[in-house]
Tab-separated table of C-alpha atoms and ligand atoms in Angstrom:
chain	number	residue	atom	x	y	z
O	10	UNK	CA	-0.022	0.022	0.005
O	11	UNK	CA	1.570	3.329	-1.043
O	12	UNK	CA	1.733	6.200	1.380
O	13	UNK	CA	-1.380	8.340	1.028
O	14	UNK	CA	-0.854	11.848	-0.304
O	15	UNK	CA	-3.140	14.772	-1.173
O	16	UNK	CA	-4.272	13.014	-4.370
O	17	UNK	CA	-5.573	10.116	-2.265
O	18	UNK	CA	-8.380	12.008	-0.584
O	19	UNK	CA	-11.176	9.884	-1.883
O	20	UNK	CA	-13.978	9.348	0.603
O	21	UNK	CA	-16.918	11.396	1.861
O	22	UNK	CA	-18.083	10.239	5.275
O	23	UNK	CA	-21.592	10.197	6.699
O	24	UNK	CA	-21.476	9.959	10.506
O	25	UNK	CA	-24.678	8.531	11.914
O	26	UNK	CA	-25.266	10.180	15.271
O	27	UNK	CA	-29.072	10.187	15.390
O	28	UNK	CA	-29.689	6.975	17.348
O	29	UNK	CA	-32.091	6.877	20.267
O	30	UNK	CA	-29.468	5.544	22.755
O	31	UNK	CA	-32.022	3.038	24.121
O	32	UNK	CA	-29.545	1.053	26.127
O	33	UNK	CA	-27.795	4.101	27.688
O	34	UNK	CA	-30.117	4.748	30.716
O	35	UNK	CA	-31.757	7.662	28.920
O	36	UNK	CA	-28.569	9.694	28.273
O	37	UNK	CA	-27.745	10.828	24.777
O	38	UNK	CA	-24.572	8.802	24.195
O	39	UNK	CA	-23.317	11.009	21.313
O	40	UNK	CA	-22.697	13.897	23.702
O	41	UNK	CA	-21.778	11.931	26.796
O	42	UNK	CA	-18.263	12.866	27.935
O	43	UNK	CA	-15.401	10.407	27.502
O	44	UNK	CA	-12.140	11.657	29.026
O	45	UNK	CA	-13.667	15.103	29.226
O	46	UNK	CA	-14.972	15.443	25.656
O	47	UNK	CA	-18.199	14.330	23.999
O	48	UNK	CA	-17.974	10.888	22.415
O	49	UNK	CA	-18.897	12.320	19.020
O	50	UNK	CA	-15.945	14.753	19.249
O	51	UNK	CA	-13.580	11.792	19.505
O	52	UNK	CA	-15.248	9.962	16.626
O	53	UNK	CA	-15.117	12.982	14.300
O	54	UNK	CA	-11.489	13.715	15.254
O	55	UNK	CA	-10.487	10.111	14.456
O	56	UNK	CA	-12.176	10.389	11.040
O	57	UNK	CA	-10.740	13.829	10.272
O	58	UNK	CA	-7.258	12.520	11.034
O	59	UNK	CA	-7.484	10.017	8.173
O	60	UNK	CA	-5.739	11.266	5.021
O	61	UNK	CA	-8.352	9.542	2.814
O	62	UNK	CA	-11.310	11.407	4.279
O	63	UNK	CA	-12.605	14.445	2.364
O	64	UNK	CA	-15.914	15.915	3.439
O	65	UNK	CA	-17.935	14.771	6.382
O	66	UNK	CA	-21.670	15.104	7.095
O	67	UNK	CA	-23.011	14.497	10.564
O	68	UNK	CA	-26.558	13.159	10.873
O	69	UNK	CA	-27.900	14.184	14.277
O	70	UNK	CA	-31.154	13.782	16.130
O	71	UNK	CA	-33.527	16.755	16.252
O	72	UNK	CA	-32.773	17.047	19.987
O	73	UNK	CA	-29.025	17.542	19.655
O	74	UNK	CA	-28.600	19.162	16.209
O	75	UNK	CA	-28.270	22.679	17.625
O	76	UNK	CA	-25.608	21.683	20.123
O	77	UNK	CA	-23.620	19.659	17.537
O	78	UNK	CA	-23.902	22.355	14.811
O	79	UNK	CA	-22.411	24.973	17.135
O	80	UNK	CA	-19.868	22.781	18.886
O	81	UNK	CA	-16.321	24.184	19.090
O	82	UNK	CA	-14.961	20.650	18.554
O	83	UNK	CA	-16.568	20.172	15.128
O	84	UNK	CA	-13.714	19.512	12.641
O	85	UNK	CA	-13.431	21.822	9.627
O	86	UNK	CA	-14.061	18.825	7.332
O	87	UNK	CA	-17.669	18.677	8.532
O	88	UNK	CA	-19.602	20.533	5.815
O	89	UNK	CA	-23.147	19.916	7.074
O	90	UNK	CA	-24.996	18.768	10.188
O	91	UNK	CA	-28.459	17.484	9.270
O	92	UNK	CA	-31.378	15.852	11.076
O	93	UNK	CA	-31.744	12.124	10.655
O	94	UNK	CA	-34.724	9.874	10.248
O	95	UNK	CA	-36.472	7.413	12.573
O	96	UNK	CA	-34.572	4.530	11.025
O	97	UNK	CA	-30.883	4.238	10.213
O	98	UNK	CA	-31.585	4.111	6.475
O	99	UNK	CA	-33.432	7.439	6.664
O	100	UNK	CA	-30.470	9.005	8.468
O	101	UNK	CA	-27.973	7.708	5.910
O	102	UNK	CA	-30.178	8.894	3.056
O	103	UNK	CA	-30.358	12.357	4.661
O	104	UNK	CA	-26.543	12.302	4.785
O	105	UNK	CA	-26.340	11.277	1.110
O	106	UNK	CA	-28.632	14.205	0.206
O	107	UNK	CA	-26.480	16.607	2.198
O	108	UNK	CA	-23.326	15.359	0.476
O	109	UNK	CA	-24.974	15.616	-2.952
O	110	UNK	CA	-25.360	19.369	-2.622
O	111	UNK	CA	-22.346	21.052	-4.172
O	112	UNK	CA	-21.066	17.808	-5.719
O	113	UNK	CA	-19.801	18.032	-9.316
O	114	UNK	CA	-22.022	15.719	-11.376
O	115	UNK	CA	-19.142	14.334	-13.451
O	116	UNK	CA	-17.507	12.303	-10.648
O	117	UNK	CA	-20.493	12.088	-8.314
O	118	UNK	CA	-21.258	8.438	-9.024
O	119	UNK	CA	-17.635	7.429	-8.529
O	120	UNK	CA	-17.285	9.040	-5.115
O	121	UNK	CA	-16.674	6.650	-2.239
O	122	UNK	CA	-19.175	7.109	0.539
O	123	UNK	CA	-18.293	5.749	3.996
O	124	UNK	CA	-21.002	5.409	6.631
O	125	UNK	CA	-19.678	5.387	10.181
O	126	UNK	CA	-21.324	4.978	13.581
O	127	UNK	CA	-20.931	8.036	15.719
O	128	UNK	CA	-20.665	5.582	18.621
O	129	UNK	CA	-17.375	4.108	17.388
O	130	UNK	CA	-14.804	6.685	18.573
O	131	UNK	CA	-11.820	4.299	18.363
O	132	UNK	CA	-11.864	3.821	14.586
O	133	UNK	CA	-8.294	3.844	13.240
O	134	UNK	CA	-6.843	5.543	10.196
O	135	UNK	CA	-5.692	2.112	9.005
O	136	UNK	CA	-9.214	0.689	9.055
O	137	UNK	CA	-10.713	3.743	7.333
O	138	UNK	CA	-8.137	3.563	4.536
O	139	UNK	CA	-8.516	-0.216	4.199
O	140	UNK	CA	-12.296	0.084	3.682
O	141	UNK	CA	-11.945	3.057	1.310
O	142	UNK	CA	-9.377	1.223	-0.852
O	143	UNK	CA	-11.557	-1.892	-0.981
O	144	UNK	CA	-14.489	0.226	-2.129
O	145	UNK	CA	-12.300	1.748	-4.863
O	146	UNK	CA	-11.435	-1.763	-6.050
O	147	UNK	CA	-14.786	-3.528	-5.569
O	148	UNK	CA	-17.558	-0.968	-5.325
O	149	UNK	CA	-18.719	-1.893	-1.794
O	150	UNK	CA	-16.885	-3.096	1.286
O	151	UNK	CA	-17.331	-3.539	5.041
O	152	UNK	CA	-15.006	-4.449	7.911
O	153	UNK	CA	-15.916	-7.678	9.689
O	154	UNK	CA	-14.796	-9.575	12.769
O	155	UNK	CA	-14.836	-13.347	13.207
O	156	UNK	CA	-17.216	-14.606	15.878
O	157	UNK	CA	-14.957	-15.748	18.738
O	158	UNK	CA	-17.586	-17.245	21.028
O	159	UNK	CA	-19.777	-20.248	20.481
O	160	UNK	CA	-23.154	-19.183	19.044
O	161	UNK	CA	-26.432	-20.735	20.269
O	162	UNK	CA	-29.947	-20.416	18.932
O	163	UNK	CA	-32.373	-20.079	21.840
O	164	UNK	CA	-36.089	-20.761	21.954
O	165	UNK	CA	-38.350	-20.507	24.975
O	166	UNK	CA	-35.330	-19.860	27.234
O	167	UNK	CA	-33.732	-23.157	26.190
O	168	UNK	CA	-30.826	-23.815	23.899
O	169	UNK	CA	-32.350	-25.081	20.667
O	170	UNK	CA	-29.068	-25.681	18.816
O	171	UNK	CA	-25.442	-24.692	18.455
O	172	UNK	CA	-24.835	-22.718	15.318
O	173	UNK	CA	-21.841	-23.392	13.100
O	174	UNK	CA	-19.883	-20.145	13.427
O	175	UNK	CA	-17.169	-20.947	10.891
O	176	UNK	CA	-18.709	-18.635	8.256
O	177	UNK	CA	-20.248	-16.120	10.671
O	178	UNK	CA	-18.794	-12.648	11.170
O	179	UNK	CA	-19.987	-9.445	12.854
O	180	UNK	CA	-20.063	-6.217	10.817
O	181	UNK	CA	-18.359	-3.020	11.939
O	182	UNK	CA	-18.275	0.459	10.424
O	183	UNK	CA	-17.162	2.394	8.392
O	184	UNK	CA	-19.108	0.607	5.639
O	185	UNK	CA	-18.322	1.873	2.178
O	186	UNK	CA	-19.994	2.058	-1.216
O	187	UNK	CA	-19.622	4.044	-4.406
O	188	UNK	CA	-22.271	6.760	-4.567
O	189	UNK	CA	-23.586	5.439	-7.903
O	190	UNK	CA	-24.178	1.933	-6.534
O	191	UNK	CA	-25.988	3.320	-3.492
O	192	UNK	CA	-28.177	5.428	-5.754
O	193	UNK	CA	-29.116	2.326	-7.731
O	194	UNK	CA	-29.983	0.528	-4.490
O	195	UNK	CA	-32.226	3.462	-3.440
O	196	UNK	CA	-34.077	3.134	-6.774
O	197	UNK	CA	-34.956	-0.489	-5.957
O	198	UNK	CA	-35.615	0.057	-2.265
O	199	UNK	CA	-36.367	3.707	-1.422
O	200	UNK	CA	-35.103	4.573	2.088
O	201	UNK	CA	-38.657	5.528	3.133
O	202	UNK	CA	-40.047	2.167	1.902
O	203	UNK	CA	-41.425	-0.684	3.993
O	204	UNK	CA	-38.141	-2.653	4.233
O	205	UNK	CA	-35.890	-1.985	7.241
O	206	UNK	CA	-32.171	-2.560	6.910
O	207	UNK	CA	-29.915	-2.779	9.974
O	208	UNK	CA	-26.933	-1.610	8.003
O	209	UNK	CA	-26.060	-0.400	4.505
O	210	UNK	CA	-24.612	-3.760	3.502
O	211	UNK	CA	-27.995	-5.431	4.102
O	212	UNK	CA	-29.582	-3.063	1.540
O	213	UNK	CA	-26.813	-3.762	-1.008
O	214	UNK	CA	-27.149	-7.523	-0.470
O	215	UNK	CA	-30.880	-7.299	-1.190
O	216	UNK	CA	-29.979	-5.598	-4.474
O	217	UNK	CA	-27.438	-8.346	-5.283
O	218	UNK	CA	-24.613	-5.818	-5.216
O	219	UNK	CA	-21.467	-7.719	-4.067
O	220	UNK	CA	-20.187	-6.493	-0.717
O	221	UNK	CA	-16.510	-7.291	-0.074
O	222	UNK	CA	-15.101	-7.764	3.366
O	223	UNK	CA	-11.884	-6.501	4.921
O	224	UNK	CA	-10.555	-7.476	8.368
O	225	UNK	CA	-12.154	-5.386	11.132
O	226	UNK	CA	-10.347	-3.981	14.143
O	227	UNK	CA	-11.021	-5.485	17.604
O	228	UNK	CA	-10.412	-2.019	19.106
O	229	UNK	CA	-13.185	-0.478	17.002
O	230	UNK	CA	-15.741	-0.826	19.807
O	231	UNK	CA	-19.278	0.389	19.466
O	232	UNK	CA	-20.600	2.130	22.612
O	233	UNK	CA	-23.981	0.634	23.325
O	234	UNK	CA	-24.190	0.588	27.110
O	235	UNK	CA	-22.805	2.738	29.956
O	236	UNK	CA	-20.011	0.293	30.799
O	237	UNK	CA	-18.619	0.687	27.284
O	238	UNK	CA	-17.771	4.324	28.000
O	239	UNK	CA	-15.085	3.420	30.541
O	240	UNK	CA	-13.666	0.725	28.226
O	241	UNK	CA	-13.378	3.279	25.405
O	242	UNK	CA	-11.822	5.829	27.733
O	243	UNK	CA	-9.103	3.367	28.757
O	244	UNK	CA	-8.358	2.649	25.076
O	245	UNK	CA	-8.125	6.212	23.759
O	246	UNK	CA	-4.747	6.807	22.187
O	247	UNK	CA	-2.446	8.859	24.504
O	248	UNK	CA	-1.201	10.881	21.559
O	249	UNK	CA	-4.566	12.488	21.054
O	250	UNK	CA	-4.874	13.365	24.744
O	251	UNK	CA	-2.163	16.056	24.805
O	252	UNK	CA	-2.092	19.381	22.984
O	253	UNK	CA	0.597	22.064	22.712
O	254	UNK	CA	0.118	25.837	22.608
O	255	UNK	CA	2.447	28.784	22.199
O	256	UNK	CA	2.188	32.316	23.548
O	257	UNK	CA	4.180	35.518	23.256
O	258	UNK	CA	3.794	38.956	24.765
O	259	UNK	CA	5.879	42.126	25.256
O	260	UNK	CA	5.213	45.295	27.231
O	261	UNK	CA	7.267	48.501	27.541
O	262	UNK	CA	8.183	49.870	30.924
O	263	UNK	CA	5.798	52.492	32.199
O	264	UNK	CA	5.909	54.938	35.060
O	265	UNK	CA	5.881	53.723	38.643
O	266	UNK	CA	6.790	50.640	40.595
O	267	UNK	CA	6.754	47.739	41.484
O	268	UNK	CA	7.156	45.192	38.721
O	269	UNK	CA	4.591	42.375	38.409
O	270	UNK	CA	6.282	39.513	36.568
O	271	UNK	CA	5.811	35.751	36.465
O	272	UNK	CA	3.118	35.880	39.158
O	273	UNK	CA	5.335	37.650	41.750
O	274	UNK	CA	6.033	41.283	42.646
O	275	UNK	CA	9.602	42.587	42.391
O	276	UNK	CA	9.982	45.693	44.551
O	277	UNK	CA	12.290	48.439	43.368
O	278	UNK	CA	11.900	47.554	39.695
O	279	UNK	CA	9.878	49.638	37.202
O	280	UNK	CA	6.407	48.340	36.382
O	281	UNK	CA	5.347	47.411	32.887
O	282	UNK	CA	2.837	49.556	31.061
O	283	UNK	CA	-0.492	47.846	30.405
O	284	UNK	CA	-4.242	47.793	30.931
O	285	UNK	CA	-3.744	45.067	33.540
O	286	UNK	CA	-0.792	44.852	35.910
O	287	UNK	CA	1.346	44.229	32.796
O	288	UNK	CA	2.650	40.759	33.719
O	289	UNK	CA	3.938	39.689	30.269
O	290	UNK	CA	4.889	36.253	31.565
O	291	UNK	CA	1.397	35.342	32.738
O	292	UNK	CA	-0.064	36.837	29.527
O	293	UNK	CA	2.186	34.719	27.337
O	294	UNK	CA	1.348	31.660	29.442
O	295	UNK	CA	-2.374	32.368	29.246
O	296	UNK	CA	-2.142	32.611	25.427
O	297	UNK	CA	-0.237	29.313	25.311
O	298	UNK	CA	-2.913	27.564	27.388
O	299	UNK	CA	-5.759	29.027	25.363
O	300	UNK	CA	-3.935	28.022	22.187
O	301	UNK	CA	-3.417	24.438	23.395
O	302	UNK	CA	-7.098	24.112	24.233
O	303	UNK	CA	-8.227	25.761	20.962
O	304	UNK	CA	-9.893	28.633	22.803
O	305	UNK	CA	-8.568	31.716	21.022
O	306	UNK	CA	-6.406	34.232	22.885
O	307	UNK	CA	-6.282	36.429	25.941
O	308	UNK	CA	-7.037	39.650	24.025
O	309	UNK	CA	-10.386	38.283	22.908
O	310	UNK	CA	-11.198	36.943	26.358
O	311	UNK	CA	-10.190	40.129	28.167
O	312	UNK	CA	-10.221	43.146	25.778
O	313	UNK	CA	-7.977	46.016	26.904
O	314	UNK	CA	-10.949	48.341	27.417
O	315	UNK	CA	-13.712	49.038	29.903
O	316	UNK	CA	-14.886	45.422	29.779
O	317	UNK	CA	-11.735	44.461	31.697
O	318	UNK	CA	-11.086	46.284	35.024
O	319	UNK	CA	-8.034	48.544	34.768
O	320	UNK	CA	-5.057	47.288	36.729
O	321	UNK	CA	-6.555	43.788	37.199
O	322	UNK	CA	-3.960	41.325	38.566
O	323	UNK	CA	-2.875	39.036	35.744
O	324	UNK	CA	-3.144	36.107	38.221
O	325	UNK	CA	-6.933	36.625	38.013
O	326	UNK	CA	-6.801	36.499	34.216
O	327	UNK	CA	-4.749	33.303	34.315
O	328	UNK	CA	-7.149	31.736	36.841
O	329	UNK	CA	-10.072	32.444	34.498
O	330	UNK	CA	-8.100	30.939	31.591
O	331	UNK	CA	-7.366	27.870	33.710
O	332	UNK	CA	-11.089	27.478	34.447
O	333	UNK	CA	-12.057	27.922	30.761
O	334	UNK	CA	-9.463	25.349	29.764
O	335	UNK	CA	-10.955	22.964	32.348
O	336	UNK	CA	-14.491	23.654	31.115
O	337	UNK	CA	-13.347	22.624	27.616
O	338	UNK	CA	-12.171	19.274	29.000
O	339	UNK	CA	-8.480	19.986	29.362
O	340	UNK	CA	-6.060	20.495	32.239
O	341	UNK	CA	-2.654	22.251	32.146
O	342	UNK	CA	0.103	19.628	32.042
O	343	UNK	CA	3.336	21.594	31.659
O	344	UNK	CA	4.659	25.099	30.930
O	345	UNK	CA	8.018	26.331	29.693
O	346	UNK	CA	8.776	30.038	29.754
O	347	UNK	CA	11.572	32.289	28.505
O	348	UNK	CA	11.693	35.919	29.709
O	349	UNK	CA	13.811	38.406	27.764
O	350	UNK	CA	14.796	41.413	29.893
O	351	UNK	CA	17.995	43.460	30.285
O	352	UNK	CA	16.584	44.851	33.550
O	353	UNK	CA	15.981	44.042	36.344
O	354	UNK	CA	18.277	41.064	36.871
O	355	UNK	CA	15.931	38.060	37.164
O	356	UNK	CA	18.209	35.158	38.121
O	357	UNK	CA	17.295	35.313	41.776
O	358	UNK	CA	13.535	35.419	41.098
O	359	UNK	CA	13.086	32.503	38.690
O	360	UNK	CA	12.347	29.839	41.333
O	361	UNK	CA	9.734	32.055	42.985
O	362	UNK	CA	8.086	32.630	39.594
O	363	UNK	CA	8.056	28.893	38.920
O	364	UNK	CA	6.382	28.195	42.271
O	365	UNK	CA	3.845	30.988	41.790
O	366	UNK	CA	2.924	29.805	38.315
O	367	UNK	CA	2.691	26.149	39.448
O	368	UNK	CA	0.314	27.223	42.269
O	369	UNK	CA	-1.842	29.201	39.845
O	370	UNK	CA	-2.118	26.280	37.433
O	371	UNK	CA	-2.357	23.698	40.270
O	372	UNK	CA	0.673	21.949	38.838
O	373	UNK	CA	3.693	20.312	40.393
O	374	UNK	CA	6.589	22.832	40.336
O	375	UNK	CA	8.585	20.216	38.329
O	376	UNK	CA	6.085	20.660	35.454
O	377	UNK	CA	6.927	24.380	35.203
O	378	UNK	CA	10.188	25.836	33.899
O	379	UNK	CA	11.081	29.547	33.925
O	380	UNK	CA	14.262	30.869	32.351
O	381	UNK	CA	15.570	34.336	31.522
O	382	UNK	CA	17.786	35.959	28.928
O	383	UNK	CA	19.259	39.469	29.085
O	384	UNK	CA	18.382	40.057	25.436
O	385	UNK	CA	22.093	40.386	24.567
O	386	UNK	CA	21.740	44.177	24.083
O	387	UNK	CA	19.441	43.445	21.126
O	388	UNK	CA	16.005	44.932	20.472
O	389	UNK	CA	13.929	46.908	22.924
O	390	UNK	CA	14.285	44.243	25.634
O	391	UNK	CA	18.073	44.208	25.256
O	392	UNK	CA	18.055	47.993	25.391
O	393	UNK	CA	16.085	47.830	28.673
O	394	UNK	CA	12.976	49.524	27.284
O	395	UNK	CA	10.645	46.617	28.003
O	396	UNK	CA	10.226	42.938	28.725
O	397	UNK	CA	8.991	40.095	26.508
O	398	UNK	CA	8.029	36.507	27.308
O	399	UNK	CA	7.619	33.348	25.263
O	400	UNK	CA	5.573	30.430	26.583
O	401	UNK	CA	4.931	26.865	25.463
O	402	UNK	CA	2.250	24.999	27.380
O	403	UNK	CA	0.782	21.515	27.075
O	404	UNK	CA	-2.669	20.496	28.159
O	405	UNK	CA	-3.947	16.976	28.723
O	406	UNK	CA	-7.421	15.567	28.591
O	407	UNK	CA	-8.965	16.164	32.012
O	408	UNK	CA	-9.970	12.915	33.695
R	528	LIG	MG1	-0.072	41.618	27.541
């Protein structure tokens, strides 16, 4: 298999997230938090990370469409969020309609459509690509798993027989089909007709369209009951559970004393000019945290005007940022800071800054690093006209 490149983007994905969650004790499983984020957010992120996925359409229930449409975690590849039907086939058909809009007619029939359960957040890039490639070759394909346990047929609460499982498999998603083949199937069996199909493959089988199988992935769990949520949480890849953000700020010296810097006060040093107390280190750190959590920047959160109290301690701004980051499902994990200042001399204050910042972020001091440079006589910092700070912060999924 060749490495996928830009030319290999070949599949549109319909994510079915309109189910009634009947086995979930009345909670809407699509939006239930797993490791601090809605399950659907994990599913969409996994799909968006696949290089073969182009556009995505999410099919939601009427009850959660507003929340999903406006969700900050919706990947840019999601072009539409539409309301689904009572049955799975109605939802998929609504997704097909949504994809059809804006599609060039010339290649429309050739497009690969993948249908994926919103309740399968652990789908891997390997499985997505494997199904998409099989659809390219064969027209329709699904991932399947062998049946590991002995299968019994039961009648009247008694075992009636043991079923030969040698040719039995269970079907996973994503299931894939070329758009033209699916359109043909819809002509034979309209989605609003009397027949009910439990998956897309069942419809294609009824139309005698060959459906090829590829090996499924045992990790590709479908969340159907509350206990599955904890299993999925334990299996989420660590790499997706950490984010990095960067922040930079600089302020000139203003009139007066003392200097607020790195969460401490340095008496006898000139203060920095600013709407707040001017603590460039905390401002850079706040921007890094907001960046890591995908929440914009400090300037948008606290505009330097009457909406933000003049002279507000930057520790209060950072505490608010910390709480917003937590509300988005993240917690600060580490921070590394470089301060550039020719004056005052900062060497003796760096440990106090580290401890103050660790306390503000509720971190171990070992997870915070503060260093300083004199600016080497370069730029306005090196000339002693101001101070700048650079911050890199990581956040981890809150648990
Ligand atoms: Mg600032």
